[in-house]
PDB file of C-alpha atoms in Angstrom:
ATOM      1  CA  MET A   1      -0.119-130.904 -26.651  1.00 73.00           C
ATOM      2  CA  LYS A   2       3.204-132.316 -27.732  1.00 81.00           C
ATOM      3  CA  LYS A   3       6.391-130.890 -26.216  1.00 85.00           C
ATOM      4  CA  THR A   4       8.944-130.156 -28.926  1.00 85.00           C
ATOM      5  CA  LEU A   5      11.725-128.520 -26.903  1.00 87.00           C
ATOM      6  CA  GLU A   6      12.777-127.716 -23.342  1.00 90.00           C
ATOM      7  CA  PHE A   7      15.924-125.912 -22.171  1.00 91.00           C
ATOM      8  CA  LYS A   8      17.352-123.736 -19.387  1.00 92.00           C
ATOM      9  CA  ALA A   9      17.118-120.093 -20.489  1.00 91.00           C
ATOM     10  CA  HIS A  10      17.460-117.971 -17.341  1.00 89.00           C
ATOM     11  CA  ASP A  11      18.411-117.991 -13.683  1.00 88.00           C
ATOM     12  CA  GLY A  12      15.078-117.567 -11.932  1.00 84.00           C
ATOM     13  CA  GLU A  13      11.615-116.885 -13.317  1.00 85.00           C
ATOM     14  CA  ILE A  14      10.789-116.315 -16.968  1.00 85.00           C
ATOM     15  CA  GLU A  15       8.987-112.981 -17.350  1.00 84.00           C
ATOM     16  CA  ASP A  16       7.737-113.621 -20.892  1.00 83.00           C
ATOM     17  CA  ILE A  17       8.305-115.491 -24.166  1.00 85.00           C
ATOM     18  CA  ALA A  18       7.827-114.530 -27.821  1.00 82.00           C
ATOM     19  CA  LEU A  19       7.895-117.103 -30.630  1.00 80.00           C
ATOM     20  CA  GLY A  20       8.912-115.928 -34.089  1.00 78.00           C
ATOM     21  CA  PRO A  21       7.903-117.280 -37.505  1.00 74.00           C
ATOM     22  CA  ASP A  22      11.554-118.204 -38.166  1.00 80.00           C
ATOM     23  CA  ASN A  23      11.522-120.620 -35.181  1.00 82.00           C
ATOM     24  CA  LYS A  24      13.457-118.218 -32.989  1.00 84.00           C
ATOM     25  CA  VAL A  25      12.392-117.772 -29.373  1.00 86.00           C
ATOM     26  CA  VAL A  26      12.864-114.565 -27.383  1.00 84.00           C
ATOM     27  CA  THR A  27      12.842-114.894 -23.609  1.00 86.00           C
ATOM     28  CA  ALA A  28      12.779-112.202 -20.949  1.00 83.00           C
ATOM     29  CA  GLY A  29      13.721-113.279 -17.452  1.00 84.00           C
ATOM     30  CA  ARG A  30      13.654-111.810 -13.975  1.00 81.00           C
ATOM     31  CA  ASP A  31      17.452-112.076 -14.087  1.00 81.00           C
ATOM     32  CA  PHE A  32      17.462-108.819 -16.119  1.00 77.00           C
ATOM     33  CA  GLN A  33      18.382-110.698 -19.312  1.00 81.00           C
ATOM     34  CA  CYS A  34      16.617-110.870 -22.658  1.00 81.00           C
ATOM     35  CA  CYS A  35      17.834-113.577 -25.047  1.00 86.00           C
ATOM     36  CA  VAL A  36      17.193-114.765 -28.596  1.00 85.00           C
ATOM     37  CA  TRP A  37      17.343-118.546 -29.093  1.00 90.00           C
ATOM     38  CA  GLN A  38      17.399-120.869 -32.115  1.00 91.00           C
ATOM     39  CA  GLN A  39      16.200-124.170 -30.700  1.00 89.00           C
ATOM     40  CA  ASP A  40      18.153-124.389 -27.405  1.00 92.00           C
ATOM     41  CA  GLN A  41      21.189-122.441 -28.670  1.00 94.00           C
ATOM     42  CA  LEU A  42      21.699-118.820 -27.633  1.00 93.00           C
ATOM     43  CA  VAL A  43      21.822-116.560 -30.709  1.00 89.00           C
ATOM     44  CA  THR A  44      22.295-113.257 -28.893  1.00 85.00           C
ATOM     45  CA  GLY A  45      21.553-111.478 -25.674  1.00 83.00           C
ATOM     46  CA  LEU A  46      19.888-108.080 -25.931  1.00 73.00           C
ATOM     47  CA  ARG A  47      21.781-105.242 -24.252  1.00 65.00           C
ATOM     48  CA  TRP A  48      19.525-102.191 -24.072  1.00 60.00           C
ATOM     49  CA  ASN A  49      22.014-100.200 -21.992  1.00 58.00           C
ATOM     50  CA  GLU A  50      25.067-100.429 -24.305  1.00 61.00           C
ATOM     51  CA  ASN A  51      24.375 -96.930 -25.629  1.00 57.00           C
ATOM     52  CA  LEU A  52      23.373 -95.556 -22.221  1.00 58.00           C
ATOM     53  CA  PRO A  53      26.494 -96.070 -20.088  1.00 64.00           C
ATOM     54  CA  GLY A  54      25.169 -94.055 -17.131  1.00 68.00           C
ATOM     55  CA  ILE A  55      22.328 -96.501 -16.408  1.00 63.00           C
ATOM     56  CA  PRO A  56      23.171 -99.612 -14.354  1.00 66.00           C
ATOM     57  CA  ASP A  57      22.577-103.108 -15.793  1.00 62.00           C
ATOM     58  CA  LYS A  58      19.794-103.886 -13.337  1.00 61.00           C
ATOM     59  CA  ALA A  59      17.827-100.646 -13.554  1.00 57.00           C
ATOM     60  CA  TYR A  60      15.127-102.181 -15.769  1.00 54.00           C
ATOM     61  CA  ARG A  61      13.714-105.635 -16.508  1.00 55.00           C
ATOM     62  CA  TYR A  62      12.629-106.805 -19.957  1.00 51.00           C
ATOM     63  CA  GLN A  63       8.975-107.672 -20.494  1.00 52.00           C
ATOM     64  CA  ALA A  64       7.257-108.629 -23.761  1.00 49.00           C
ATOM     65  CA  CYS A  65       4.784-111.063 -25.279  1.00 49.00           C
ATOM     66  CA  ARG A  66       3.513-112.078 -28.708  1.00 54.00           C
ATOM     67  CA  ASP A  67       1.124-114.776 -29.905  1.00 54.00           C
ATOM     68  CA  SER A  68       2.217-116.884 -32.876  1.00 56.00           C
ATOM     69  CA  GLY A  69      -0.826-119.163 -32.948  1.00 57.00           C
ATOM     70  CA  THR A  70       1.300-122.223 -33.724  1.00 63.00           C
ATOM     71  CA  PHE A  71       3.358-122.839 -30.601  1.00 62.00           C
ATOM     72  CA  LEU A  72       2.869-122.310 -26.883  1.00 62.00           C
ATOM     73  CA  GLY A  73       5.883-121.205 -24.865  1.00 68.00           C
ATOM     74  CA  LEU A  74       5.953-121.987 -21.164  1.00 67.00           C
ATOM     75  CA  GLY A  75       8.413-120.204 -18.870  1.00 67.00           C
ATOM     76  CA  THR A  76       8.901-121.531 -15.364  1.00 64.00           C
ATOM     77  CA  VAL A  77      10.034-120.124 -12.033  1.00 64.00           C
ATOM     78  CA  THR A  78      13.216-122.189 -12.341  1.00 72.00           C
ATOM     79  CA  GLY A  79      14.207-120.451 -15.583  1.00 72.00           C
ATOM     80  CA  SER A  80      13.512-123.292 -17.993  1.00 74.00           C
ATOM     81  CA  VAL A  81      11.563-122.879 -21.221  1.00 74.00           C
ATOM     82  CA  ALA A  82       9.298-125.497 -22.817  1.00 72.00           C
ATOM     83  CA  ILE A  83       7.864-125.129 -26.331  1.00 70.00           C
ATOM     84  CA  HIS A  84       4.683-127.054 -27.208  1.00 64.00           C
ATOM     85  CA  ILE A  85       2.843-127.465 -30.503  1.00 65.00           C
ATOM     86  CA  ALA A  86      -0.455-125.665 -29.937  1.00 53.00           C
ATOM     87  CA  PHE A  87      -2.544-126.866 -32.886  1.00 55.00           C
ATOM     88  CA  SER A  88      -5.077-128.602 -30.637  1.00 50.00           C
ATOM     89  CA  LEU A  89      -5.660-125.807 -28.114  1.00 45.00           C
ATOM     90  CA  GLN A  90      -9.248-124.617 -27.855  1.00 42.00           C
TER      91      GLN A  90
END
């Protein structure tokens, strides 16, 4: 596998990663954050509780996963994300 990108996405462990066809990466971390990235640049953070003001920020954690078949996303316990080309995985 060839690493194409690595960056710090979260404080603490990465819960899950989704890779989109438009080269965007969505990460969900144990820091109660869910973020959309273009390369290593933050596009937006998802705020599920903006319309539910009575629920505290840390009431729920994000968790999601999707297979793109082209890239492999690796989230670490330190909060970094590495993207690998997965064409040779068997």
